[in-house]
Short mmCIF file of C-alpha atoms and ligand atoms in Angstrom, two decimals:
data_model
loop_
_atom_site.label_atom_id
_atom_site.label_comp_id
_atom_site.label_asym_id
_atom_site.label_seq_id
_atom_site.Cartn_x
_atom_site.Cartn_y
_atom_site.Cartn_z
CA MET A 1 16.10 -12.17 17.03
CA PRO A 2 19.62 -13.11 15.90
CA PHE A 3 22.03 -11.51 13.45
CA ILE A 4 21.64 -12.38 9.79
CA GLN A 5 23.43 -15.63 9.16
CA ASP A 6 25.28 -16.52 5.94
CA PHE A 7 26.12 -12.91 5.35
CA LYS A 8 29.61 -11.57 5.27
CA PRO A 9 29.64 -7.87 6.13
CA VAL A 10 32.13 -5.59 4.41
CA ALA A 11 33.57 -2.48 6.11
CA LEU A 12 32.71 0.41 3.82
CA LYS A 13 34.59 3.13 5.67
CA ASP A 14 37.12 3.61 2.84
CA SER A 15 34.52 3.65 0.07
CA ASN A 16 32.77 6.65 -1.44
CA LEU A 17 29.86 5.95 0.92
CA PHE A 18 31.86 7.63 3.67
CA LYS A 19 32.80 10.75 1.73
CA PRO A 20 30.83 13.94 2.31
CA ILE A 21 28.24 15.22 -0.14
CA LYS A 22 25.92 18.19 -0.30
CA VAL A 23 22.22 17.44 -0.78
CA GLY A 24 20.13 20.57 -1.18
CA ASN A 25 21.37 22.75 1.66
CA ASN A 26 22.44 19.79 3.79
CA GLU A 27 26.11 18.85 4.16
CA LEU A 28 26.12 15.11 4.69
CA PRO A 29 29.26 13.50 6.14
CA GLN A 30 28.35 10.22 4.44
CA ARG A 31 26.40 9.22 1.35
CA ILE A 32 23.76 7.17 3.11
CA ALA A 33 20.02 7.78 3.29
CA MET A 34 17.33 6.13 5.34
CA ALA A 35 14.73 5.32 2.70
CA PRO A 36 11.06 6.09 3.36
CA LEU A 37 9.40 3.31 5.36
CA THR A 38 5.71 2.90 6.02
CA ARG A 39 5.27 1.82 9.65
CA MET A 40 1.53 2.18 10.25
CA ARG A 41 1.82 3.52 13.80
CA ALA A 42 -0.13 6.74 13.20
CA HIS A 43 -3.30 7.29 15.26
CA HIS A 44 -6.77 6.94 13.78
CA PRO A 45 -8.83 9.05 13.42
CA GLY A 46 -6.79 11.96 12.22
CA ASN A 47 -3.68 10.25 10.77
CA ILE A 48 -1.62 11.68 13.65
CA PRO A 49 2.06 10.61 13.77
CA ASN A 50 2.50 8.29 16.75
CA LYS A 51 2.53 10.28 19.96
CA ASP A 52 4.23 7.68 22.11
CA TRP A 53 6.99 6.12 20.01
CA ALA A 54 7.70 8.00 16.77
CA VAL A 55 10.11 10.55 18.27
CA GLU A 56 12.13 7.74 19.82
CA TYR A 57 12.05 5.70 16.59
CA TYR A 58 13.38 8.57 14.49
CA SER A 59 15.82 9.62 17.20
CA GLN A 60 17.41 6.18 17.29
CA ARG A 61 17.86 6.20 13.52
CA SER A 62 19.31 9.71 13.34
CA GLU A 63 21.63 9.45 16.31
CA ARG A 64 24.72 9.50 14.18
CA PRO A 65 25.27 13.15 13.20
CA GLY A 66 24.60 13.85 9.55
CA SER A 67 22.14 10.99 9.07
CA PHE A 68 19.87 11.72 6.15
CA ILE A 69 16.34 10.59 7.01
CA ILE A 70 13.51 10.44 4.51
CA THR A 71 10.37 10.00 6.54
CA GLU A 72 7.63 7.49 5.99
CA GLY A 73 5.15 8.73 3.42
CA ALA A 74 2.86 11.49 4.72
CA PHE A 75 -0.47 12.34 3.11
CA PRO A 76 -1.00 15.95 2.01
CA SER A 77 -4.76 15.64 2.71
CA ALA A 78 -7.35 13.04 3.68
CA GLN A 79 -8.24 12.59 0.03
CA CYS A 80 -4.61 11.65 -0.66
CA GLY A 81 -4.76 8.85 1.94
CA GLY A 82 -6.94 5.85 2.59
CA TYR A 83 -4.75 4.03 5.14
CA ASP A 84 -5.89 4.80 8.68
CA ASN A 85 -2.52 4.34 10.35
CA ALA A 86 -0.23 6.28 8.02
CA PRO A 87 0.40 9.90 8.97
CA GLY A 88 -0.84 13.05 7.32
CA ILE A 89 0.78 16.44 7.19
CA TRP A 90 -2.17 18.78 6.82
CA SER A 91 -3.67 19.35 10.30
CA GLU A 92 -2.29 21.22 13.28
CA GLU A 93 -2.69 18.09 15.40
CA GLN A 94 -0.42 16.21 12.98
CA LEU A 95 2.07 19.06 12.76
CA VAL A 96 2.46 19.19 16.56
CA GLN A 97 3.89 15.66 16.37
CA TRP A 98 5.96 16.28 13.24
CA ARG A 99 7.62 19.30 14.91
CA LYS A 100 8.74 17.05 17.73
CA ILE A 101 10.12 14.46 15.30
CA PHE A 102 11.95 17.02 13.15
CA GLY A 103 13.23 18.81 16.27
CA LYS A 104 14.68 15.61 17.67
CA ILE A 105 16.38 14.70 14.38
CA HIS A 106 17.92 18.17 14.25
CA GLU A 107 18.97 17.94 17.89
CA ASN A 108 20.92 14.85 16.75
CA LYS A 109 22.54 17.10 14.07
CA SER A 110 20.91 15.05 11.34
CA PHE A 111 18.61 15.92 8.43
CA VAL A 112 14.98 15.13 7.67
CA TRP A 113 13.04 15.18 4.44
CA VAL A 114 9.34 14.37 4.31
CA GLN A 115 8.01 11.98 1.72
CA LEU A 116 4.76 13.31 0.24
CA TRP A 117 2.58 10.34 -0.55
CA VAL A 118 -0.68 10.12 -2.52
CA LEU A 119 -2.09 6.64 -2.82
CA GLY A 120 -4.54 6.82 -5.71
CA ARG A 121 -5.83 3.34 -6.50
CA GLN A 122 -3.56 1.70 -3.91
CA ALA A 123 -5.83 3.17 -1.21
CA PHE A 124 -8.56 1.18 0.49
CA ALA A 125 -11.72 2.28 -1.32
CA ASP A 126 -13.90 1.29 1.66
CA ASN A 127 -11.94 3.51 4.08
CA LEU A 128 -12.30 6.39 1.67
CA ALA A 129 -16.04 5.71 1.23
CA ARG A 130 -16.49 5.68 5.02
CA ASP A 131 -14.92 9.17 5.13
CA GLY A 132 -16.90 10.49 2.16
CA LEU A 133 -13.83 10.52 -0.14
CA ARG A 134 -13.28 9.42 -3.74
CA TYR A 135 -11.24 6.40 -4.84
CA ASP A 136 -9.00 8.06 -7.41
CA SER A 137 -6.58 7.09 -10.13
CA ALA A 138 -5.58 8.16 -13.62
CA SER A 139 -8.54 6.38 -15.21
CA ASP A 140 -11.97 5.00 -14.33
CA GLY A 141 -12.28 1.36 -13.40
CA ILE A 142 -8.74 0.10 -14.13
CA TYR A 143 -8.33 -1.83 -10.91
CA MET A 144 -5.00 -3.12 -9.61
CA ASP A 145 -6.44 -6.50 -8.80
CA GLU A 146 -9.67 -8.32 -7.98
CA GLU A 147 -9.41 -7.52 -4.27
CA SER A 148 -9.30 -3.76 -4.81
CA LYS A 149 -12.11 -4.03 -7.33
CA GLU A 150 -14.26 -5.90 -4.85
CA ARG A 151 -13.54 -3.42 -2.07
CA ALA A 152 -14.42 -0.52 -4.37
CA LEU A 153 -17.60 -2.02 -5.72
CA LYS A 154 -18.83 -3.27 -2.33
CA SER A 155 -18.35 0.16 -0.82
CA ASN A 156 -19.97 1.83 -3.81
CA ASN A 157 -16.75 3.77 -4.46
CA PRO A 158 -15.67 2.72 -7.96
CA GLN A 159 -12.26 3.78 -9.21
CA HIS A 160 -12.47 7.32 -10.56
CA GLY A 161 -10.19 8.85 -13.18
CA ILE A 162 -9.60 12.31 -11.81
CA THR A 163 -10.74 15.41 -13.66
CA LYS A 164 -8.42 18.24 -14.57
CA GLU A 165 -9.93 20.26 -11.75
CA GLU A 166 -9.12 17.45 -9.33
CA ILE A 167 -5.55 17.30 -10.65
CA LYS A 168 -5.25 21.01 -9.86
CA GLN A 169 -6.58 20.40 -6.35
CA TYR A 170 -4.02 17.61 -5.77
CA ILE A 171 -1.25 19.95 -6.88
CA LYS A 172 -2.43 22.57 -4.39
CA GLU A 173 -2.39 19.93 -1.67
CA TYR A 174 1.16 18.87 -2.51
CA VAL A 175 2.19 22.52 -2.33
CA GLN A 176 0.50 23.09 1.02
CA ALA A 177 2.02 19.89 2.44
CA ALA A 178 5.49 20.96 1.27
CA LYS A 179 5.01 24.36 2.91
CA ASN A 180 3.75 22.70 6.08
CA SER A 181 6.79 20.41 6.13
CA ILE A 182 9.26 23.27 5.83
CA ALA A 183 7.39 25.48 8.31
CA ALA A 184 7.46 22.59 10.79
CA GLY A 185 11.23 22.38 10.42
CA ALA A 186 11.92 19.73 7.77
CA ASP A 187 14.91 20.23 5.47
CA GLY A 188 13.04 19.25 2.33
CA VAL A 189 10.45 17.00 0.75
CA GLU A 190 10.52 13.97 -1.54
CA ILE A 191 7.68 13.71 -4.05
CA HIS A 192 6.70 10.04 -4.31
CA SER A 193 6.28 9.20 -7.99
CA ALA A 194 7.18 5.52 -7.59
CA ASN A 195 5.90 2.13 -6.47
CA GLY A 196 2.50 2.30 -8.13
CA TYR A 197 1.09 5.27 -6.23
CA LEU A 198 -0.94 8.06 -7.87
CA LEU A 199 1.82 9.81 -9.84
CA ASN A 200 3.19 6.46 -10.99
CA GLN A 201 -0.37 5.49 -12.05
CA PHE A 202 -0.20 8.44 -14.43
CA LEU A 203 3.28 7.53 -15.74
CA ASP A 204 2.40 3.93 -16.60
CA PRO A 205 0.08 3.16 -19.55
CA ILE A 206 -1.10 0.04 -17.71
CA SER A 207 -3.16 2.33 -15.44
CA ASN A 208 -3.31 5.53 -17.48
CA LYS A 209 -5.87 5.20 -20.30
CA ARG A 210 -6.62 8.92 -20.50
CA THR A 211 -7.26 10.65 -23.79
CA ASP A 212 -6.68 14.22 -22.57
CA GLU A 213 -3.31 15.99 -22.14
CA TYR A 214 -2.47 13.73 -19.16
CA GLY A 215 -2.46 10.49 -21.14
CA GLY A 216 -1.80 8.79 -24.46
CA SER A 217 1.85 9.79 -24.91
CA ILE A 218 5.06 9.85 -22.92
CA GLU A 219 4.89 13.64 -22.64
CA ASN A 220 1.29 13.58 -21.48
CA ARG A 221 1.75 10.81 -18.95
CA ALA A 222 4.65 12.77 -17.43
CA ARG A 223 2.64 15.96 -17.11
CA PHE A 224 1.12 15.44 -13.65
CA THR A 225 4.45 14.53 -12.00
CA LEU A 226 6.18 17.50 -13.64
CA GLU A 227 3.38 19.89 -12.67
CA VAL A 228 3.63 18.72 -9.06
CA VAL A 229 7.42 19.15 -9.09
CA ASP A 230 7.17 22.61 -10.65
CA ALA A 231 4.53 23.81 -8.19
CA VAL A 232 6.40 22.48 -5.15
CA VAL A 233 9.68 23.96 -6.40
CA GLU A 234 7.98 27.30 -6.87
CA ALA A 235 6.63 27.13 -3.31
CA ILE A 236 9.69 25.99 -1.32
CA GLY A 237 12.71 26.14 -3.66
CA HIS A 238 14.35 23.57 -5.93
CA GLU A 239 17.08 22.77 -3.41
CA LYS A 240 14.46 21.49 -0.98
CA VAL A 241 12.80 19.05 -3.37
CA GLY A 242 13.62 15.51 -4.46
CA VAL A 243 11.56 13.00 -6.42
CA ARG A 244 11.35 9.21 -6.33
CA PHE A 245 10.87 6.81 -9.28
CA SER A 246 10.83 3.02 -9.66
CA PRO A 247 11.45 2.36 -13.37
CA TYR A 248 11.30 -1.40 -12.92
CA GLY A 249 8.74 -1.55 -10.12
CA LYS A 250 5.78 -3.90 -10.32
CA PHE A 251 4.27 -3.10 -6.94
CA GLY A 252 0.69 -1.91 -7.36
CA THR A 253 0.62 -3.97 -10.57
CA MET A 254 2.75 -1.49 -12.49
CA SER A 255 4.34 -2.72 -15.73
CA GLY A 256 7.97 -2.72 -14.66
CA GLY A 257 10.26 -4.62 -16.97
CA SER A 258 7.37 -6.23 -18.82
CA ASP A 259 7.00 -3.00 -20.85
CA PRO A 260 10.29 -2.18 -22.57
CA THR A 261 9.01 1.27 -23.57
CA LEU A 262 8.71 2.40 -19.95
CA ILE A 263 12.40 3.26 -19.73
CA ALA A 264 11.73 5.90 -22.35
CA GLN A 265 8.98 7.27 -20.11
CA PHE A 266 11.39 7.66 -17.20
CA ALA A 267 14.18 8.95 -19.43
CA TYR A 268 11.79 11.66 -20.63
CA VAL A 269 10.65 12.76 -17.17
CA ILE A 270 14.23 12.78 -15.90
CA GLY A 271 15.33 14.71 -19.01
CA GLU A 272 12.68 17.32 -18.23
CA LEU A 273 14.04 17.57 -14.68
CA GLU A 274 17.58 17.99 -16.08
CA LYS A 275 16.29 20.73 -18.39
CA ARG A 276 14.89 22.58 -15.38
CA ALA A 277 18.22 22.03 -13.59
CA ARG A 278 20.11 23.66 -16.42
CA ASP A 279 17.72 26.60 -16.10
CA GLY A 280 18.90 27.00 -12.51
CA LYS A 281 16.38 24.79 -10.74
CA ARG A 282 18.24 21.60 -9.97
CA LEU A 283 16.37 19.31 -7.58
CA ALA A 284 18.30 18.10 -4.55
CA PHE A 285 18.14 14.51 -5.77
CA ILE A 286 16.43 11.90 -7.88
CA HIS A 287 15.71 8.77 -5.86
CA LEU A 288 15.54 5.45 -7.71
CA VAL A 289 14.31 2.07 -6.62
CA GLU A 290 16.69 -0.55 -7.96
CA PRO A 291 15.48 -3.47 -10.10
CA ARG A 292 16.68 -5.81 -7.34
CA VAL A 293 13.41 -4.93 -5.61
CA VAL A 294 10.42 -4.85 -7.94
CA ASN A 295 8.02 -5.30 -5.03
CA PRO A 296 8.89 -4.28 -1.45
CA PHE A 297 6.97 -7.28 -0.13
CA ASP A 298 9.35 -9.75 -1.81
CA PRO A 299 12.08 -11.12 0.43
CA GLU A 300 15.59 -9.92 -0.49
CA GLY A 301 17.03 -11.79 -3.44
CA SER A 302 13.71 -13.07 -4.83
CA ASN A 303 12.01 -11.79 -7.96
CA GLU A 304 14.92 -9.55 -8.95
CA TYR A 305 14.61 -8.05 -12.41
CA LYS A 306 17.93 -8.77 -14.04
CA ASP A 307 17.48 -7.36 -17.54
CA GLY A 308 17.85 -3.69 -16.83
CA THR A 309 19.65 -1.19 -14.60
CA ASN A 310 19.16 2.37 -13.42
CA ASP A 311 22.54 3.35 -14.85
CA PHE A 312 20.84 5.09 -17.79
CA VAL A 313 19.83 7.88 -15.44
CA TYR A 314 23.47 9.05 -15.13
CA SER A 315 23.54 9.88 -18.82
CA ILE A 316 20.60 12.25 -18.42
CA TRP A 317 20.55 13.63 -14.88
CA LYS A 318 23.71 15.35 -13.66
CA GLY A 319 22.69 15.92 -10.04
CA ASN A 320 22.59 13.70 -6.98
CA ILE A 321 21.09 10.23 -7.29
CA ILE A 322 19.88 8.16 -4.38
CA ARG A 323 19.64 4.44 -5.17
CA ALA A 324 17.77 2.07 -2.90
CA GLY A 325 16.84 -1.58 -3.00
CA ASN A 326 18.54 -4.43 -1.15
CA TYR A 327 21.98 -2.85 -0.80
CA ALA A 328 22.36 -4.01 2.82
CA LEU A 329 22.92 -7.64 1.86
CA ASN A 330 24.98 -6.59 -1.15
CA PRO A 331 27.74 -4.40 0.28
CA GLU A 332 29.97 -5.00 -2.75
CA ILE A 333 27.24 -3.61 -5.01
CA ALA A 334 26.78 -0.64 -2.65
CA GLU A 335 30.49 0.07 -2.90
CA ARG A 336 30.50 -0.32 -6.68
CA ASP A 337 27.47 1.94 -7.16
CA ALA A 338 28.74 4.56 -4.72
CA ASN A 339 31.98 4.64 -6.75
CA LEU A 340 30.20 4.69 -10.11
CA ASP A 341 29.87 8.43 -10.15
CA ASP A 342 30.73 10.99 -7.54
CA ARG A 343 27.12 11.89 -6.83
CA THR A 344 25.54 8.70 -5.65
CA ILE A 345 23.91 8.20 -2.28
CA ILE A 346 22.86 4.74 -1.19
CA GLY A 347 19.42 4.38 0.44
CA TYR A 348 18.72 1.64 2.96
CA GLY A 349 15.20 0.73 4.00
CA ARG A 350 14.32 -2.55 5.66
CA PHE A 351 17.63 -2.93 7.46
CA PHE A 352 17.24 0.57 8.91
CA ILE A 353 14.14 -0.82 10.63
CA SER A 354 16.08 -3.52 12.43
CA ASN A 355 19.43 -1.72 12.79
CA PRO A 356 19.04 1.72 14.37
CA ASP A 357 22.83 2.13 14.18
CA LEU A 358 23.02 0.93 10.58
CA ILE A 359 25.51 3.58 9.47
CA ASP A 360 28.03 2.51 12.12
CA ARG A 361 27.63 -1.11 11.07
CA LEU A 362 28.16 -0.30 7.40
CA GLU A 363 31.25 1.71 8.25
CA LYS A 364 32.83 -1.01 10.33
CA GLY A 365 31.44 -4.08 8.58
CA LEU A 366 29.50 -5.37 11.58
CA PRO A 367 26.81 -8.06 11.51
CA LEU A 368 23.22 -6.94 10.88
CA ASN A 369 20.18 -7.59 13.05
CA LYS A 370 17.54 -9.62 11.29
CA TYR A 371 14.19 -7.93 10.86
CA ASP A 372 10.77 -9.27 11.76
CA ARG A 373 8.41 -8.52 8.90
CA SER A 374 5.35 -9.36 11.03
CA THR A 375 5.92 -6.13 13.01
CA PHE A 376 6.66 -3.84 10.05
CA TYR A 377 3.06 -2.58 10.10
CA ALA A 378 1.95 -3.63 13.60
CA PHE A 379 0.62 -0.99 15.97
CA THR A 380 3.18 -1.85 18.66
CA ASP A 381 6.43 -0.45 19.99
CA LYS A 382 7.71 -3.98 19.53
CA GLY A 383 9.52 -4.12 16.21
CA TYR A 384 9.63 -0.30 16.18
CA THR A 385 11.80 1.05 18.98
CA ASP A 386 13.18 -2.15 20.50
CA TYR A 387 15.82 -3.24 17.97
CA PRO A 388 19.22 -3.08 19.69
CA THR A 389 22.35 -1.35 18.53
CA TYR A 390 25.25 -3.66 17.78
CA SER A 391 26.82 -3.30 21.22
CA GLU A 392 23.44 -3.83 22.91
CA ALA A 393 22.87 -6.94 20.79
CA VAL A 394 26.23 -8.34 21.80
CA LYS A 395 25.37 -7.71 25.46
CA LEU A 396 22.09 -9.55 24.88
CA GLY A 397 24.12 -12.51 23.64
CA TRP A 398 22.98 -12.28 20.00
CA LYS A 399 24.95 -14.35 17.59
C1 PHB B 1 4.20 0.16 1.78
O1 PHB B 1 3.42 0.68 2.55
O2 PHB B 1 4.40 -1.05 1.79
C2 PHB B 1 4.91 0.96 0.81
C3 PHB B 1 4.72 2.32 0.85
C4 PHB B 1 5.38 3.11 -0.05
C5 PHB B 1 6.22 2.53 -0.96
C6 PHB B 1 6.41 1.18 -0.98
C7 PHB B 1 5.74 0.40 -0.09
O3 PHB B 1 6.84 3.28 -1.83
#
């Protein structure tokens, strides 16, 4: 696996990216985050974080002191899941492994925040049916695509718009997962309200056809996300909570830029978070997916949405902002955005998979290892813990 060709790295050591910043209670020496990355190495049954390789994987990526790691998404309960090989954070067996991962990251003097992930209609309905679980979303029968519809109907688990009681139960599960994360040693949690997962399914009218107080208006569609945020903040403290949005995302057949009114939806939610901040409960960060990546399965540079930016968020939210989405191959844009306002952190995802020492490479402007997408979700240590650091790659003769 060679270095990326046709890419001119830029040393970012003199940019804002390498100035310290405080995120929640964590003092970061640089403004760089490892974005959450699904890796599908958890053990089935039980959604147990990988016992053989996960500690090593996270250790490699947090070796530089002060690295800010947001974990792969973790399910607060079995009902929140539906992927067999993604981890949960509800059972003692899972927490045994998480403690080892968090402990190792802290031993490296780095920081770890757990992404809390609820799939909703992006789950596999047949897996859920097998385990006696519902296939949930904001509304009945509004499938993402034909394939999900077929899976749901074949397994006799049609898409179910959750009841208000079920919303309350999900909120309890988010709270318990946040408490479990902190008790197991994590520094904070990120609530995933992006990329077409359950909370995003409520935000977007393409999937939310509800007529109760959780649908039909901007305020109503925002309610579930805000209730989750409020409950988690109440449980573990505002400084330990962040939230992720993808205003232009189309993954999970969200509307993205095709609905010009959606920006108002995100502006409203973020305004509500700023209101809470002014009342003394400022979240540690808001994490935004950039319009350069409307679908994480698109190769870098393809399908970019060019008619909008996330800059509007700065006019509303006055706290830290993490921005992620193909910054690795655009170092000039990383530098520009990090300089845009003195509270921006740049998140890197895919190139953190293939470059365990990514922060060093960004600092010095070193070449980047290519990634192998075919092992992103493979149940192997290959493509997980075997990417070399820059000096190892040079020794291996990589060019
Ligand atoms: C994925 O599993 O591909 C995935 C998960 C969470 C995201 C985006 C993509 O936010």
